[in-house]
PDB file of C-alpha atoms and ligand atoms in Angstrom:
ATOM      1  CA  MET A   6      55.667 -96.664 -83.398  1.00  0.00           C
ATOM      2  CA  VAL A   7      57.415 -93.489 -82.142  1.00  0.00           C
ATOM      3  CA  SER A   8      59.270 -90.827 -83.844  1.00  0.00           C
ATOM      4  CA  PHE A   9      63.138 -90.060 -82.727  1.00  0.00           C
ATOM      5  CA  ILE A  10      63.139 -86.704 -81.491  1.00  0.00           C
ATOM      6  CA  ASN A  11      65.518 -84.007 -81.957  1.00  0.00           C
ATOM      7  CA  ALA A  12      65.926 -80.282 -83.475  1.00  0.00           C
ATOM      8  CA  LYS A  13      63.922 -81.801 -87.306  1.00  0.00           C
ATOM      9  CA  ASN A  14      61.955 -83.486 -85.226  1.00  0.00           C
ATOM     10  CA  PRO A  15      60.458 -81.719 -82.396  1.00  0.00           C
ATOM     11  CA  ILE A  16      57.233 -81.988 -80.427  1.00  0.00           C
ATOM     12  CA  ARG A  17      54.700 -79.728 -81.647  1.00  0.00           C
ATOM     13  CA  THR A  18      52.971 -78.334 -78.709  1.00  0.00           C
ATOM     14  CA  LEU A  19      50.606 -75.764 -78.653  1.00  0.00           C
ATOM     15  CA  ILE A  20      49.717 -73.939 -75.339  1.00  0.00           C
ATOM     16  CA  VAL A  21      46.589 -72.524 -74.821  1.00  0.00           C
ATOM     17  CA  THR A  22      45.992 -69.993 -72.657  1.00  0.00           C
ATOM     18  CA  GLY A  23      44.565 -65.711 -72.967  1.00  0.00           C
ATOM     19  CA  GLN A  24      42.164 -66.001 -70.213  1.00  0.00           C
ATOM     20  CA  ASN A  25      43.831 -66.453 -66.760  1.00  0.00           C
ATOM     21  CA  ASN A  26      43.119 -65.245 -62.968  1.00  0.00           C
ATOM     22  CA  HIS A  27      47.282 -65.575 -63.114  1.00  0.00           C
ATOM     23  CA  ASN A  28      49.091 -63.179 -65.631  1.00  0.00           C
ATOM     24  CA  TRP A  29      49.014 -65.872 -68.284  1.00  0.00           C
ATOM     25  CA  PRO A  30      51.392 -63.072 -71.105  1.00  0.00           C
ATOM     26  CA  VAL A  31      54.197 -64.201 -67.922  1.00  0.00           C
ATOM     27  CA  SER A  32      53.635 -68.019 -67.513  1.00  0.00           C
ATOM     28  CA  SER A  33      53.000 -68.943 -71.534  1.00  0.00           C
ATOM     29  CA  VAL A  34      56.329 -67.221 -72.267  1.00  0.00           C
ATOM     30  CA  ALA A  35      57.585 -68.984 -69.530  1.00  0.00           C
ATOM     31  CA  LEU A  36      56.228 -72.138 -70.853  1.00  0.00           C
ATOM     32  CA  GLN A  37      57.014 -71.377 -73.825  1.00  0.00           C
ATOM     33  CA  GLN A  38      61.383 -70.252 -73.405  1.00  0.00           C
ATOM     34  CA  THR A  39      60.984 -73.510 -71.261  1.00  0.00           C
ATOM     35  CA  PHE A  40      60.588 -76.507 -74.180  1.00  0.00           C
ATOM     36  CA  GLU A  41      62.152 -74.070 -76.794  1.00  0.00           C
ATOM     37  CA  ASN A  42      65.390 -74.018 -75.005  1.00  0.00           C
ATOM     38  CA  SER A  43      65.051 -77.461 -75.236  1.00  0.00           C
ATOM     39  CA  THR A  44      65.239 -77.833 -78.562  1.00  0.00           C
ATOM     40  CA  LEU A  45      62.962 -81.535 -78.162  1.00  0.00           C
ATOM     41  CA  PHE A  46      59.373 -78.653 -78.440  1.00  0.00           C
ATOM     42  CA  LYS A  47      58.368 -76.737 -81.934  1.00  0.00           C
ATOM     43  CA  VAL A  48      55.955 -74.636 -79.689  1.00  0.00           C
ATOM     44  CA  ASP A  49      53.274 -72.272 -81.152  1.00  0.00           C
ATOM     45  CA  MET A  50      50.175 -70.275 -78.578  1.00  0.00           C
ATOM     46  CA  ALA A  51      46.603 -70.440 -79.663  1.00  0.00           C
ATOM     47  CA  ILE A  52      44.818 -67.608 -77.285  1.00  0.00           C
ATOM     48  CA  SER A  53      41.944 -66.902 -76.750  1.00  0.00           C
ATOM     49  CA  PRO A  54      39.631 -64.008 -77.197  1.00  0.00           C
ATOM     50  CA  GLU A  55      39.976 -61.820 -73.369  1.00  0.00           C
ATOM     51  CA  LYS A  56      37.203 -62.668 -71.181  1.00  0.00           C
ATOM     52  CA  GLY A  57      33.554 -62.396 -72.135  1.00  0.00           C
ATOM     53  CA  SER A  58      34.126 -62.231 -75.538  1.00  0.00           C
ATOM     54  CA  ASP A  59      32.525 -64.049 -77.752  1.00  0.00           C
ATOM     55  CA  MET A  60      34.398 -67.480 -78.319  1.00  0.00           C
ATOM     56  CA  SER A  61      32.966 -69.377 -80.884  1.00  0.00           C
ATOM     57  CA  GLY A  62      35.832 -69.033 -83.183  1.00  0.00           C
ATOM     58  CA  PHE A  63      38.472 -69.927 -80.615  1.00  0.00           C
ATOM     59  CA  VAL A  64      39.161 -73.463 -81.987  1.00  0.00           C
ATOM     60  CA  PRO A  65      42.349 -74.146 -81.463  1.00  0.00           C
ATOM     61  CA  ASP A  66      42.908 -77.090 -84.212  1.00  0.00           C
ATOM     62  CA  PHE A  67      44.401 -79.719 -81.685  1.00  0.00           C
ATOM     63  CA  ALA A  68      44.782 -83.232 -83.735  1.00  0.00           C
ATOM     64  CA  SER A  69      47.858 -81.258 -85.875  1.00  0.00           C
ATOM     65  CA  TYR A  70      49.708 -81.315 -82.094  1.00  0.00           C
ATOM     66  CA  ASP A  71      51.850 -83.709 -80.376  1.00  0.00           C
ATOM     67  CA  LEU A  72      51.398 -81.267 -76.589  1.00  0.00           C
ATOM     68  CA  VAL A  73      48.787 -79.183 -75.598  1.00  0.00           C
ATOM     69  CA  VAL A  74      50.359 -77.151 -73.041  1.00  0.00           C
ATOM     70  CA  LEU A  75      46.513 -75.861 -70.616  1.00  0.00           C
ATOM     71  CA  ASP A  76      47.465 -72.713 -69.470  1.00  0.00           C
ATOM     72  CA  TYR A  77      44.349 -71.839 -69.465  1.00  0.00           C
ATOM     73  CA  ASN A  78      41.088 -70.618 -66.667  1.00  0.00           C
ATOM     74  CA  GLY A  79      38.465 -68.662 -68.151  1.00  0.00           C
ATOM     75  CA  ASP A  80      35.419 -68.754 -69.801  1.00  0.00           C
ATOM     76  CA  MET A  81      33.550 -71.554 -71.810  1.00  0.00           C
ATOM     77  CA  TRP A  82      34.975 -73.453 -75.168  1.00  0.00           C
ATOM     78  CA  SER A  83      32.637 -73.603 -77.966  1.00  0.00           C
ATOM     79  CA  GLU A  84      31.089 -77.602 -78.344  1.00  0.00           C
ATOM     80  CA  GLU A  85      32.800 -77.533 -81.311  1.00  0.00           C
ATOM     81  CA  THR A  86      36.628 -76.766 -79.215  1.00  0.00           C
ATOM     82  CA  LYS A  87      34.852 -79.143 -76.334  1.00  0.00           C
ATOM     83  CA  ALA A  88      34.731 -81.920 -78.515  1.00  0.00           C
ATOM     84  CA  ASN A  89      38.229 -81.477 -80.731  1.00  0.00           C
ATOM     85  CA  PHE A  90      39.755 -81.921 -76.779  1.00  0.00           C
ATOM     86  CA  VAL A  91      38.330 -84.594 -76.386  1.00  0.00           C
ATOM     87  CA  LYS A  92      38.399 -86.341 -79.384  1.00  0.00           C
ATOM     88  CA  TYR A  93      42.483 -85.554 -78.709  1.00  0.00           C
ATOM     89  CA  VAL A  94      43.080 -87.069 -75.290  1.00  0.00           C
ATOM     90  CA  LYS A  95      40.670 -90.133 -76.271  1.00  0.00           C
ATOM     91  CA  ASN A  96      42.735 -90.288 -79.018  1.00  0.00           C
ATOM     92  CA  GLY A  97      46.413 -90.799 -76.901  1.00  0.00           C
ATOM     93  CA  GLY A  98      47.409 -87.219 -77.436  1.00  0.00           C
ATOM     94  CA  GLY A  99      49.586 -85.792 -74.327  1.00  0.00           C
ATOM     95  CA  VAL A 100      48.304 -83.484 -72.238  1.00  0.00           C
ATOM     96  CA  VAL A 101      50.040 -80.798 -69.884  1.00  0.00           C
ATOM     97  CA  VAL A 102      47.778 -79.192 -67.144  1.00  0.00           C
ATOM     98  CA  TYR A 103      49.703 -76.187 -65.168  1.00  0.00           C
ATOM     99  CA  HIS A 104      48.614 -74.942 -62.281  1.00  0.00           C
ATOM    100  CA  ALA A 105      45.063 -72.842 -62.360  1.00  0.00           C
ATOM    101  CA  ALA A 106      44.587 -74.924 -65.490  1.00  0.00           C
ATOM    102  CA  ASN A 107      43.084 -76.822 -63.309  1.00  0.00           C
ATOM    103  CA  ASN A 108      40.973 -74.942 -61.755  1.00  0.00           C
ATOM    104  CA  SER A 109      39.212 -73.351 -65.237  1.00  0.00           C
ATOM    105  CA  PHE A 110      35.939 -75.676 -65.740  1.00  0.00           C
ATOM    106  CA  PRO A 111      33.985 -77.437 -62.721  1.00  0.00           C
ATOM    107  CA  ASP A 112      31.156 -78.430 -64.874  1.00  0.00           C
ATOM    108  CA  TRP A 113      33.086 -79.903 -67.786  1.00  0.00           C
ATOM    109  CA  GLN A 114      32.530 -83.867 -66.372  1.00  0.00           C
ATOM    110  CA  GLU A 115      35.521 -84.244 -68.839  1.00  0.00           C
ATOM    111  CA  TYR A 116      37.210 -81.492 -68.311  1.00  0.00           C
ATOM    112  CA  ASN A 117      38.170 -83.066 -64.902  1.00  0.00           C
ATOM    113  CA  GLU A 118      38.352 -86.497 -66.107  1.00  0.00           C
ATOM    114  CA  ILE A 119      41.725 -84.680 -68.007  1.00  0.00           C
ATOM    115  CA  CYS A 120      42.575 -83.283 -64.958  1.00  0.00           C
ATOM    116  CA  ALA A 121      41.823 -86.201 -62.091  1.00  0.00           C
ATOM    117  CA  LEU A 122      41.584 -82.988 -59.653  1.00  0.00           C
ATOM    118  CA  GLY A 123      41.050 -79.641 -59.525  1.00  0.00           C
ATOM    119  CA  GLY A 124      39.793 -77.017 -56.937  1.00  0.00           C
ATOM    120  CA  TRP A 125      37.763 -74.102 -56.564  1.00  0.00           C
ATOM    121  CA  GLU A 126      34.862 -72.642 -59.119  1.00  0.00           C
ATOM    122  CA  GLY A 127      32.546 -73.848 -56.290  1.00  0.00           C
ATOM    123  CA  ARG A 128      33.545 -77.753 -56.386  1.00  0.00           C
ATOM    124  CA  ASN A 129      32.470 -79.761 -52.965  1.00  0.00           C
ATOM    125  CA  GLU A 130      31.986 -82.990 -52.758  1.00  0.00           C
ATOM    126  CA  LYS A 131      29.789 -83.181 -55.921  1.00  0.00           C
ATOM    127  CA  SER A 132      33.518 -82.516 -57.198  1.00  0.00           C
ATOM    128  CA  GLY A 133      34.658 -86.121 -56.424  1.00  0.00           C
ATOM    129  CA  PRO A 134      36.909 -86.681 -53.654  1.00  0.00           C
ATOM    130  CA  TYR A 135      39.478 -85.644 -51.554  1.00  0.00           C
ATOM    131  CA  ALA A 136      43.429 -86.944 -52.559  1.00  0.00           C
ATOM    132  CA  TYR A 137      46.258 -87.424 -50.281  1.00  0.00           C
ATOM    133  CA  TRP A 138      49.067 -89.766 -49.916  1.00  0.00           C
ATOM    134  CA  MET A 139      49.650 -91.579 -47.076  1.00  0.00           C
ATOM    135  CA  GLY A 140      51.168 -95.009 -45.941  1.00  0.00           C
ATOM    136  CA  GLY A 141      52.553 -94.967 -49.441  1.00  0.00           C
ATOM    137  CA  LYS A 142      49.574 -95.053 -51.258  1.00  0.00           C
ATOM    138  CA  LEU A 143      47.025 -92.080 -52.448  1.00  0.00           C
ATOM    139  CA  GLN A 144      44.451 -92.311 -50.265  1.00  0.00           C
ATOM    140  CA  LYS A 145      40.934 -91.090 -51.505  1.00  0.00           C
ATOM    141  CA  ASP A 146      38.355 -89.381 -48.725  1.00  0.00           C
ATOM    142  CA  ASN A 147      35.041 -88.411 -49.751  1.00  0.00           C
ATOM    143  CA  SER A 148      33.648 -86.322 -46.439  1.00  0.00           C
ATOM    144  CA  ALA A 149      32.220 -82.797 -47.483  1.00  0.00           C
ATOM    145  CA  GLY A 150      34.126 -79.959 -48.288  1.00  0.00           C
ATOM    146  CA  ILE A 151      35.784 -77.671 -50.686  1.00  0.00           C
ATOM    147  CA  GLY A 152      37.518 -78.395 -53.876  1.00  0.00           C
ATOM    148  CA  GLY A 153      40.615 -76.374 -53.860  1.00  0.00           C
ATOM    149  CA  SER A 154      42.208 -74.141 -50.800  1.00  0.00           C
ATOM    150  CA  HIS A 155      45.077 -73.058 -50.183  1.00  0.00           C
ATOM    151  CA  GLY A 156      48.298 -71.453 -47.705  1.00  0.00           C
ATOM    152  CA  GLU A 157      50.966 -68.572 -47.237  1.00  0.00           C
ATOM    153  CA  GLN A 158      53.736 -69.284 -50.775  1.00  0.00           C
ATOM    154  CA  HIS A 159      56.677 -70.567 -49.538  1.00  0.00           C
ATOM    155  CA  VAL A 160      60.128 -73.238 -50.339  1.00  0.00           C
ATOM    156  CA  TYR A 161      59.124 -76.921 -49.871  1.00  0.00           C
ATOM    157  CA  VAL A 162      60.140 -80.019 -50.306  1.00  0.00           C
ATOM    158  CA  LEU A 163      59.055 -82.056 -53.114  1.00  0.00           C
ATOM    159  CA  CYS A 164      58.924 -85.898 -52.434  1.00  0.00           C
ATOM    160  CA  SER A 165      59.813 -88.440 -55.117  1.00  0.00           C
ATOM    161  CA  ARG A 166      56.646 -91.252 -55.472  1.00  0.00           C
ATOM    162  CA  LYS A 167      57.577 -93.326 -57.994  1.00  0.00           C
ATOM    163  CA  PRO A 168      61.292 -92.733 -58.735  1.00  0.00           C
ATOM    164  CA  ASP A 169      61.249 -95.468 -61.465  1.00  0.00           C
ATOM    165  CA  HIS A 170      58.298 -93.397 -63.940  1.00  0.00           C
ATOM    166  CA  PRO A 171      59.963 -92.417 -67.133  1.00  0.00           C
ATOM    167  CA  ILE A 172      58.929 -88.690 -66.256  1.00  0.00           C
ATOM    168  CA  THR A 173      61.151 -88.780 -62.605  1.00  0.00           C
ATOM    169  CA  HIS A 174      64.132 -91.216 -63.816  1.00  0.00           C
ATOM    170  CA  GLY A 175      67.428 -89.050 -62.894  1.00  0.00           C
ATOM    171  CA  LEU A 176      65.244 -86.398 -60.555  1.00  0.00           C
ATOM    172  CA  PRO A 177      66.781 -86.197 -57.143  1.00  0.00           C
ATOM    173  CA  ASN A 178      64.050 -88.389 -55.316  1.00  0.00           C
ATOM    174  CA  TYR A 179      63.565 -84.792 -53.202  1.00  0.00           C
ATOM    175  CA  TRP A 180      63.745 -81.323 -54.148  1.00  0.00           C
ATOM    176  CA  MET A 181      62.694 -77.866 -52.104  1.00  0.00           C
ATOM    177  CA  HIS A 182      60.119 -76.230 -54.248  1.00  0.00           C
ATOM    178  CA  ILE A 183      60.906 -72.335 -54.336  1.00  0.00           C
ATOM    179  CA  HIS A 184      58.800 -70.402 -53.085  1.00  0.00           C
ATOM    180  CA  ASP A 185      55.157 -71.205 -54.966  1.00  0.00           C
ATOM    181  CA  GLU A 186      51.688 -72.025 -53.174  1.00  0.00           C
ATOM    182  CA  LEU A 187      51.179 -75.711 -52.312  1.00  0.00           C
ATOM    183  CA  TYR A 188      48.192 -76.214 -53.834  1.00  0.00           C
ATOM    184  CA  ASP A 189      45.620 -78.509 -51.214  1.00  0.00           C
ATOM    185  CA  ARG A 190      42.042 -79.808 -50.365  1.00  0.00           C
ATOM    186  CA  MET A 191      41.498 -80.368 -54.542  1.00  0.00           C
ATOM    187  CA  ARG A 192      39.352 -82.708 -55.328  1.00  0.00           C
ATOM    188  CA  GLY A 193      38.071 -85.030 -58.673  1.00  0.00           C
ATOM    189  CA  PRO A 194      37.460 -88.122 -60.286  1.00  0.00           C
ATOM    190  CA  ALA A 195      40.625 -88.355 -59.381  1.00  0.00           C
ATOM    191  CA  ASN A 196      40.837 -91.133 -61.630  1.00  0.00           C
ATOM    192  CA  ILE A 197      45.529 -90.638 -60.836  1.00  0.00           C
ATOM    193  CA  LYS A 198      47.288 -93.487 -63.071  1.00  0.00           C
ATOM    194  CA  ASP A 199      50.862 -92.256 -61.131  1.00  0.00           C
ATOM    195  CA  VAL A 200      51.621 -90.152 -58.738  1.00  0.00           C
ATOM    196  CA  LEU A 201      54.850 -88.727 -58.976  1.00  0.00           C
ATOM    197  CA  PHE A 202      55.676 -86.002 -56.590  1.00  0.00           C
ATOM    198  CA  THR A 203      53.939 -84.733 -53.008  1.00  0.00           C
ATOM    199  CA  ALA A 204      54.289 -82.998 -50.742  1.00  0.00           C
ATOM    200  CA  PHE A 205      53.412 -82.134 -46.830  1.00  0.00           C
ATOM    201  CA  SER A 206      50.923 -78.863 -46.384  1.00  0.00           C
ATOM    202  CA  ASP A 207      52.055 -78.110 -43.633  1.00  0.00           C
ATOM    203  CA  GLU A 208      49.050 -77.344 -41.219  1.00  0.00           C
ATOM    204  CA  SER A 209      51.097 -74.109 -39.806  1.00  0.00           C
ATOM    205  CA  THR A 210      51.697 -71.994 -43.362  1.00  0.00           C
ATOM    206  CA  GLY A 211      47.939 -72.422 -43.735  1.00  0.00           C
ATOM    207  CA  GLY A 212      47.500 -76.509 -45.313  1.00  0.00           C
ATOM    208  CA  SER A 213      45.419 -79.460 -44.891  1.00  0.00           C
ATOM    209  CA  GLY A 214      48.059 -80.950 -42.616  1.00  0.00           C
ATOM    210  CA  ARG A 215      48.199 -84.005 -45.412  1.00  0.00           C
ATOM    211  CA  GLU A 216      50.775 -85.159 -47.500  1.00  0.00           C
ATOM    212  CA  GLU A 217      49.046 -83.785 -51.482  1.00  0.00           C
ATOM    213  CA  PRO A 218      49.742 -84.839 -54.923  1.00  0.00           C
ATOM    214  CA  LEU A 219      51.944 -82.307 -56.329  1.00  0.00           C
ATOM    215  CA  ILE A 220      52.059 -83.645 -59.639  1.00  0.00           C
ATOM    216  CA  PHE A 221      50.475 -86.974 -61.453  1.00  0.00           C
ATOM    217  CA  THR A 222      49.766 -88.659 -64.401  1.00  0.00           C
ATOM    218  CA  VAL A 223      46.126 -89.111 -65.263  1.00  0.00           C
ATOM    219  CA  GLU A 224      44.039 -92.533 -66.097  1.00  0.00           C
ATOM    220  CA  TYR A 225      42.449 -91.571 -69.571  1.00  0.00           C
ATOM    221  CA  GLY A 226      41.912 -92.745 -72.226  1.00  0.00           C
ATOM    222  CA  LYS A 227      44.723 -93.226 -75.174  1.00  0.00           C
ATOM    223  CA  GLY A 228      45.908 -89.819 -73.466  1.00  0.00           C
ATOM    224  CA  ARG A 229      49.002 -89.150 -71.937  1.00  0.00           C
ATOM    225  CA  ILE A 230      48.410 -86.656 -69.188  1.00  0.00           C
ATOM    226  CA  PHE A 231      51.009 -85.110 -67.423  1.00  0.00           C
ATOM    227  CA  HIS A 232      49.181 -82.883 -64.297  1.00  0.00           C
ATOM    228  CA  THR A 233      51.625 -80.298 -61.883  1.00  0.00           C
ATOM    229  CA  MET A 234      49.801 -78.147 -58.894  1.00  0.00           C
ATOM    230  CA  LEU A 235      53.336 -76.047 -58.909  1.00  0.00           C
ATOM    231  CA  GLY A 236      54.026 -72.821 -61.278  1.00  0.00           C
ATOM    232  CA  HIS A 237      52.070 -69.507 -59.528  1.00  0.00           C
ATOM    233  CA  ALA A 238      52.013 -66.468 -62.194  1.00  0.00           C
ATOM    234  CA  GLY A 239      50.998 -63.800 -60.773  1.00  0.00           C
ATOM    235  CA  GLU A 240      51.163 -59.980 -58.552  1.00  0.00           C
ATOM    236  CA  SER A 241      48.673 -60.342 -56.443  1.00  0.00           C
ATOM    237  CA  LEU A 242      48.787 -63.209 -53.215  1.00  0.00           C
ATOM    238  CA  LYS A 243      45.019 -63.198 -54.374  1.00  0.00           C
ATOM    239  CA  ASP A 244      45.636 -65.177 -57.455  1.00  0.00           C
ATOM    240  CA  ARG A 245      45.473 -68.949 -57.247  1.00  0.00           C
TER     241      ARG A 245
HETATM  242 ZN1   ZN B 319      48.842 -69.800 -58.491  1.00  0.00          ZN
END
């Protein structure tokens, strides 16, 4: 039974961070503030050891939370932490996959199924098909090639593909997104449940020439997974 959510009964949220090729101390705090400003969420941080450190003590208590927000792209978790996370998601846990979190763990199958699409870190046709939007539905393309790229950062239009979905309900069907990366050529198991927003990746800005699924939900166990590729945070344009 879903309990009523209010400031006295907030959504217990854990932001997982601590390693990223992005400026995670900025992005994780921005995420925390965004969640908490709504008064609907109570947010804790699980900050990993620094890259290259012993990860065996990094064992977040996922099961104590309603929502896990992934702002992590770094060293592999311990087998215990991996198993705990998969169990949490399969049992119906909430997950937000945020931007470069989908770069993580190219060889961890369950993680890639939880993200549905990922990029970089050696991903290629072995990772799964490309996925793009055409003709009013998601298309898949098994051709060989890299997984994950983006053109130059720019403002772009996001287009709602499921305006009646509870997540998109009340949002505009189109909006101009601020200066950001537009991830393209992502690939993976592509077990996308509902494509919520797409954007056109224009070849004139170094893009794929395809309408890319940028915000979607994922089909995985009983998990409630929301994946957004938006939200680049960093000082270097070389950041992903
Ligand atoms: Zn980025």
